[in-house]
Amino acid sequence: MLTLYHGDTAVCAAKVRLTLAEKNIPWESQLVDMSKGGQFDPEYMKLNPNAVVPTLVHDGQVLTESTVINEYLDDAFPEHPLRPADPLGRARVHWWTKREDTIHAGINTVSTAIVFRPDLLTKTPEQRAARIDSIPDPLRRAKFYELVENGLASPVFRDALVVFAKLFKDMEKALAQGPWLVGQDFTLADAGLASFFFRLKQLELSGMWTEHFPRVSEWNMRMQARPSFKVAILDYLPPRVLTSYDKHSVGTWAKVQGTFAEVLREA
Ligand SMILES: N[C@@H](CCC(=O)N[C@@H](CS)C(=O)NCC(=O)O)C(=O)O
């Protein structure tokens, strides 16, 4: 039996849902209500002491870390493989999946600065501190405080744009060889990035690729056309989140495009 603890809009959880859908694996859902701090529930934290989603439980064995989970699923359920069989092909896929944590940190940075910050600023300083101080990882806590303080003006925000610029440059180069990142077949390398792109689009940051990287733009359109994209990402979006993202993201690109152009020259 396979149970996934996940959040409806959490990008790391969506990464795993997409892999489950691509591989056609049946699973049971345990939705963690992150809007109510469900990730900090002591019972949940016994499974995932970092208080993050996703967590997979397979026949009583607990797995955390979305990239590790995706690779595990591909090994444990060999039907519909999402990695080539040969060592070189697998290494090529891992070259992409290895950097997903860094990219996710960038996604978390821009989401915090653009959407979570304005919501948190409506709270009292005590409520804000209570939310941020529940995060077990001290580095992540410090980053949260910095972004709530300085928003788009924070150097941490600019650093995230550097991570994205490098990613898009590498993708543009790789996509000259095939429709997918590692050639002709859709792999875990592609699966791991779909929800990150969707979040950037929600934040009105898609200009980063649509204005600079044509092959990346086409890749993203191919990605959005896959049935797994609807099943794993679109079907989980509650209206309240769309509203919150819509409201806070308006005009982001106009504020960010100058810095992004600067960063692109350096990346
Ligand atoms: N490296 C972890 C990161 C997990 C993570 O940060 N998940 C986010 C959602 S995408 C989360 O649960 N955040 C909890 C919070 O912000 O309190 C993974 O890939 O599983």
Coordinates of C-alpha atoms and ligand atoms in Angstrom, one line a residue:
M1 CA 0.0 0.0 0.0
L2 CA 1.2 3.4 -1.0
T3 CA 0.2 6.6 0.9
L4 CA 1.3 10.1 0.0
Y5 CA 1.1 12.9 2.6
H6 CA 0.9 16.0 0.4
G7 CA -0.3 19.6 0.2
D8 CA -2.7 20.7 -2.5
T9 CA -0.5 23.5 -3.9
A10 CA 2.9 22.5 -2.5
V11 CA 5.2 22.2 -5.5
C12 CA 7.4 19.4 -4.0
A13 CA 4.3 17.3 -3.4
A14 CA 3.0 18.0 -6.9
K15 CA 6.4 16.7 -8.2
V16 CA 5.6 13.3 -6.7
R17 CA 1.9 13.3 -7.8
L18 CA 3.1 14.0 -11.4
T19 CA 5.5 11.0 -11.2
L20 CA 2.7 8.8 -9.8
A21 CA 0.4 9.9 -12.6
E22 CA 3.1 9.3 -15.3
K23 CA 3.7 5.8 -14.0
N24 CA 0.1 5.1 -13.5
I25 CA 0.6 4.0 -9.8
P26 CA -2.5 3.8 -7.6
W27 CA -2.0 5.6 -4.2
E28 CA -3.9 6.8 -1.2
S29 CA -4.1 10.5 -0.4
Q30 CA -3.4 12.1 3.0
L31 CA -3.9 15.8 2.5
V32 CA -1.9 17.9 4.9
D33 CA -3.8 21.3 5.4
M34 CA -0.8 23.6 5.2
S35 CA -3.1 26.7 5.5
K36 CA -3.8 25.5 9.0
G37 CA -0.2 24.5 9.8
G38 CA -0.9 20.7 9.4
Q39 CA 2.8 20.2 8.6
F40 CA 3.6 21.1 12.2
D41 CA 1.2 18.5 13.7
P42 CA 3.4 16.4 16.1
E43 CA 2.0 13.2 14.6
Y44 CA 3.0 14.3 11.1
M45 CA 6.4 15.4 12.3
K46 CA 7.1 11.9 13.5
L47 CA 7.0 10.9 9.8
N48 CA 8.7 14.1 8.6
P49 CA 10.7 15.9 11.3
N50 CA 11.4 18.8 8.9
A51 CA 7.7 19.6 8.9
V52 CA 7.5 19.7 5.1
V53 CA 5.6 17.7 2.5
P54 CA 5.7 15.3 0.8
T55 CA 6.1 12.1 2.7
L56 CA 5.5 8.7 1.2
V57 CA 4.7 5.6 3.2
H58 CA 5.1 2.4 1.2
D59 CA 4.3 -0.9 3.0
G60 CA 5.2 0.7 6.4
Q61 CA 8.5 2.3 5.2
V62 CA 8.7 6.1 5.4
L63 CA 10.4 8.1 2.7
T64 CA 10.9 11.9 2.6
E65 CA 12.5 14.3 0.1
S66 CA 10.6 14.5 -3.2
T67 CA 13.6 13.8 -5.4
V68 CA 14.5 10.7 -3.4
I69 CA 10.8 9.6 -3.5
N70 CA 10.6 10.0 -7.3
E71 CA 13.7 7.9 -7.8
Y72 CA 12.4 5.3 -5.4
L73 CA 9.1 5.1 -7.2
D74 CA 10.9 4.6 -10.5
D75 CA 12.9 1.7 -9.0
A76 CA 10.1 0.1 -7.0
F77 CA 7.6 0.3 -9.9
P78 CA 9.6 -0.5 -13.0
E79 CA 6.6 -0.4 -15.3
H80 CA 6.6 2.9 -17.4
P81 CA 10.2 3.7 -16.5
L82 CA 11.1 7.4 -16.2
R83 CA 14.9 6.9 -16.6
P84 CA 16.9 5.2 -19.3
A85 CA 18.3 1.7 -18.4
D86 CA 21.9 2.5 -19.3
P87 CA 24.3 4.1 -16.7
L88 CA 25.0 7.1 -18.8
G89 CA 21.4 7.9 -19.4
R90 CA 20.6 7.6 -15.7
A91 CA 23.6 9.8 -14.9
R92 CA 22.2 12.4 -17.4
V93 CA 18.8 12.4 -15.6
H94 CA 20.4 12.6 -12.2
W95 CA 22.4 15.6 -13.4
W96 CA 19.1 17.5 -13.6
T97 CA 17.3 16.0 -10.6
K98 CA 20.3 16.7 -8.3
R99 CA 19.7 20.4 -8.6
E100 CA 16.0 20.3 -7.8
D101 CA 16.6 21.3 -4.1
T102 CA 18.4 24.4 -5.1
I103 CA 15.7 25.3 -7.6
H104 CA 13.0 24.6 -5.0
A105 CA 14.8 27.0 -2.6
G106 CA 14.6 29.6 -5.3
I107 CA 10.9 28.9 -5.8
N108 CA 10.3 29.1 -2.1
T109 CA 12.1 32.5 -2.0
V110 CA 10.1 34.1 -4.8
S111 CA 6.8 32.6 -3.5
T112 CA 7.6 34.0 0.0
A113 CA 8.5 37.4 -1.2
I114 CA 5.6 37.8 -3.6
V115 CA 2.6 35.9 -2.0
F116 CA 3.3 34.8 1.6
R117 CA 4.9 38.1 2.6
P118 CA 1.8 40.4 2.0
D119 CA -0.4 37.8 3.7
L120 CA 2.0 37.7 6.7
L121 CA 2.2 41.5 6.9
T122 CA -1.5 41.6 7.7
K123 CA -0.8 39.6 10.9
T124 CA 0.4 40.9 14.2
P125 CA 4.2 40.6 14.8
E126 CA 3.4 37.9 17.4
Q127 CA 1.4 35.9 14.9
R128 CA 4.1 36.3 12.3
A129 CA 6.8 35.2 14.6
A130 CA 4.7 32.2 15.7
R131 CA 4.4 31.1 12.1
I132 CA 8.1 31.6 11.2
D133 CA 9.5 30.2 14.4
S134 CA 7.6 26.9 13.9
I135 CA 10.0 26.1 11.0
P136 CA 12.5 23.6 12.3
D137 CA 15.4 24.5 9.9
P138 CA 17.2 27.6 11.3
L139 CA 18.5 28.7 7.8
R140 CA 15.0 28.5 6.4
R141 CA 13.7 30.5 9.3
A142 CA 16.3 33.2 8.8
K143 CA 15.5 33.4 5.1
F144 CA 11.8 33.8 5.9
Y145 CA 12.5 36.7 8.3
E146 CA 14.7 38.4 5.7
L147 CA 12.1 38.1 2.9
V148 CA 9.3 39.3 5.1
E149 CA 11.4 42.3 5.9
N150 CA 12.7 43.2 2.5
G151 CA 10.6 41.4 -0.1
L152 CA 11.7 41.9 -3.7
A153 CA 14.5 44.2 -2.6
S154 CA 16.3 41.4 -0.7
P155 CA 19.6 40.1 -2.1
V156 CA 18.1 36.6 -1.4
F157 CA 15.5 37.4 -4.1
R158 CA 18.1 38.3 -6.6
D159 CA 20.1 35.2 -5.8
A160 CA 17.0 33.1 -6.7
L161 CA 16.8 34.8 -10.1
V162 CA 20.5 33.8 -10.7
V163 CA 19.5 30.1 -10.0
F164 CA 16.6 30.4 -12.5
A165 CA 18.8 32.1 -15.2
K166 CA 21.4 29.3 -15.0
L167 CA 18.6 26.7 -15.2
F168 CA 17.0 28.2 -18.2
K169 CA 20.3 28.6 -20.0
D170 CA 21.2 24.9 -19.4
M171 CA 17.7 23.8 -20.4
E172 CA 17.8 25.8 -23.7
K173 CA 21.1 24.1 -24.6
A174 CA 19.9 20.6 -23.7
L175 CA 16.6 21.0 -25.5
A176 CA 18.4 21.5 -28.8
Q177 CA 18.9 17.7 -28.7
G178 CA 15.3 16.6 -28.2
P179 CA 11.8 17.5 -27.0
W180 CA 12.7 16.5 -23.5
L181 CA 15.7 17.3 -21.2
V182 CA 17.5 14.0 -21.8
G183 CA 16.6 13.5 -25.4
Q184 CA 13.6 11.8 -26.9
D185 CA 11.9 10.3 -23.8
F186 CA 10.1 12.1 -21.0
T187 CA 12.1 11.4 -17.8
L188 CA 12.2 12.3 -14.1
A189 CA 14.3 15.3 -15.2
D190 CA 11.2 16.8 -16.8
A191 CA 8.8 15.6 -14.2
G192 CA 10.7 17.3 -11.4
L193 CA 10.5 20.7 -13.0
A194 CA 6.8 20.9 -14.1
S195 CA 5.3 22.2 -10.8
F196 CA 8.2 24.7 -10.4
F197 CA 7.3 26.2 -13.8
F198 CA 3.7 26.3 -12.9
R199 CA 4.4 28.2 -9.7
L200 CA 6.6 30.7 -11.5
K201 CA 3.8 31.3 -14.0
Q202 CA 1.3 31.8 -11.1
L203 CA 3.7 34.4 -9.8
E204 CA 3.7 36.2 -13.2
L205 CA 7.3 35.4 -13.7
S206 CA 6.9 33.4 -16.9
G207 CA 8.5 36.3 -18.8
M208 CA 11.8 34.8 -17.6
W209 CA 11.5 32.1 -20.3
T210 CA 8.9 33.4 -22.7
E211 CA 11.0 36.5 -23.5
H212 CA 14.4 34.8 -23.5
F213 CA 14.3 31.1 -24.1
P214 CA 12.1 29.8 -27.0
R215 CA 13.0 26.1 -26.5
V216 CA 12.2 26.3 -22.8
S217 CA 8.9 27.9 -23.6
E218 CA 8.0 25.1 -26.0
W219 CA 9.1 22.5 -23.5
N220 CA 6.8 24.1 -20.9
M221 CA 3.9 24.0 -23.4
R222 CA 4.5 20.3 -24.1
M223 CA 4.6 19.7 -20.3
Q224 CA 1.3 21.4 -19.8
A225 CA -0.3 19.3 -22.5
R226 CA 0.5 16.0 -20.7
P227 CA -2.5 14.4 -19.0
S228 CA -0.4 14.1 -15.8
F229 CA -0.1 17.9 -15.6
K230 CA -3.9 18.2 -15.1
V231 CA -4.2 15.3 -12.8
A232 CA -1.2 16.2 -10.6
I233 CA -1.3 20.0 -10.6
L234 CA -4.3 21.7 -12.0
D235 CA -6.9 19.5 -10.3
Y236 CA -5.5 20.3 -6.9
L237 CA -5.8 24.1 -7.1
P238 CA -8.4 25.4 -4.7
P239 CA -10.0 28.7 -5.7
R240 CA -8.7 30.5 -2.6
V241 CA -5.1 30.0 -3.7
L242 CA -5.8 31.2 -7.2
T243 CA -7.3 34.3 -5.7
S244 CA -4.3 34.9 -3.4
Y245 CA -1.8 34.3 -6.1
D246 CA -3.7 36.4 -8.6
K247 CA -4.0 39.3 -6.2
H248 CA -0.4 39.4 -5.0
S249 CA 1.3 38.6 -8.3
V250 CA -0.2 41.3 -10.4
G251 CA 2.6 43.4 -12.0
T252 CA 5.5 41.2 -10.7
W253 CA 7.2 41.0 -14.1
A254 CA 7.3 44.7 -14.6
K255 CA 9.1 45.0 -11.2
V256 CA 11.5 42.1 -11.8
Q257 CA 12.3 42.1 -15.6
G258 CA 15.1 44.7 -15.3
T259 CA 16.9 42.7 -12.6
F260 CA 16.4 39.5 -14.5
A261 CA 18.0 40.9 -17.7
E262 CA 21.0 42.0 -15.6
V263 CA 21.3 38.6 -13.9
L264 CA 21.1 36.9 -17.4
R265 CA 24.1 38.8 -18.5
E266 CA 26.0 37.6 -15.5
A267 CA 24.8 33.9 -15.4
Ligands
LIG1 N1 13.7 19.2 -0.1 C1 12.3 18.9 0.3 C2 11.6 20.2 0.5 C3 10.2 20.1 0.9 C4 9.5 21.4 1.2 O1 10.1 22.4 1.5 N2 8.1 21.4 1.0 C5 7.4 22.6 1.2 C6 6.2 22.6 0.2 S1 6.8 22.6 -1.5 C7 6.8 22.6 2.6 O2 6.3 21.6 3.0 N3 6.8 23.7 3.3 C8 6.3 23.8 4.6 C9 6.3 25.2 5.2 O3 6.6 26.1 4.4 O4 6.1 25.4 6.4 C10 11.6 18.0 -0.7 O5 12.0 18.1 -1.9 O6 10.8 17.2 -0.3

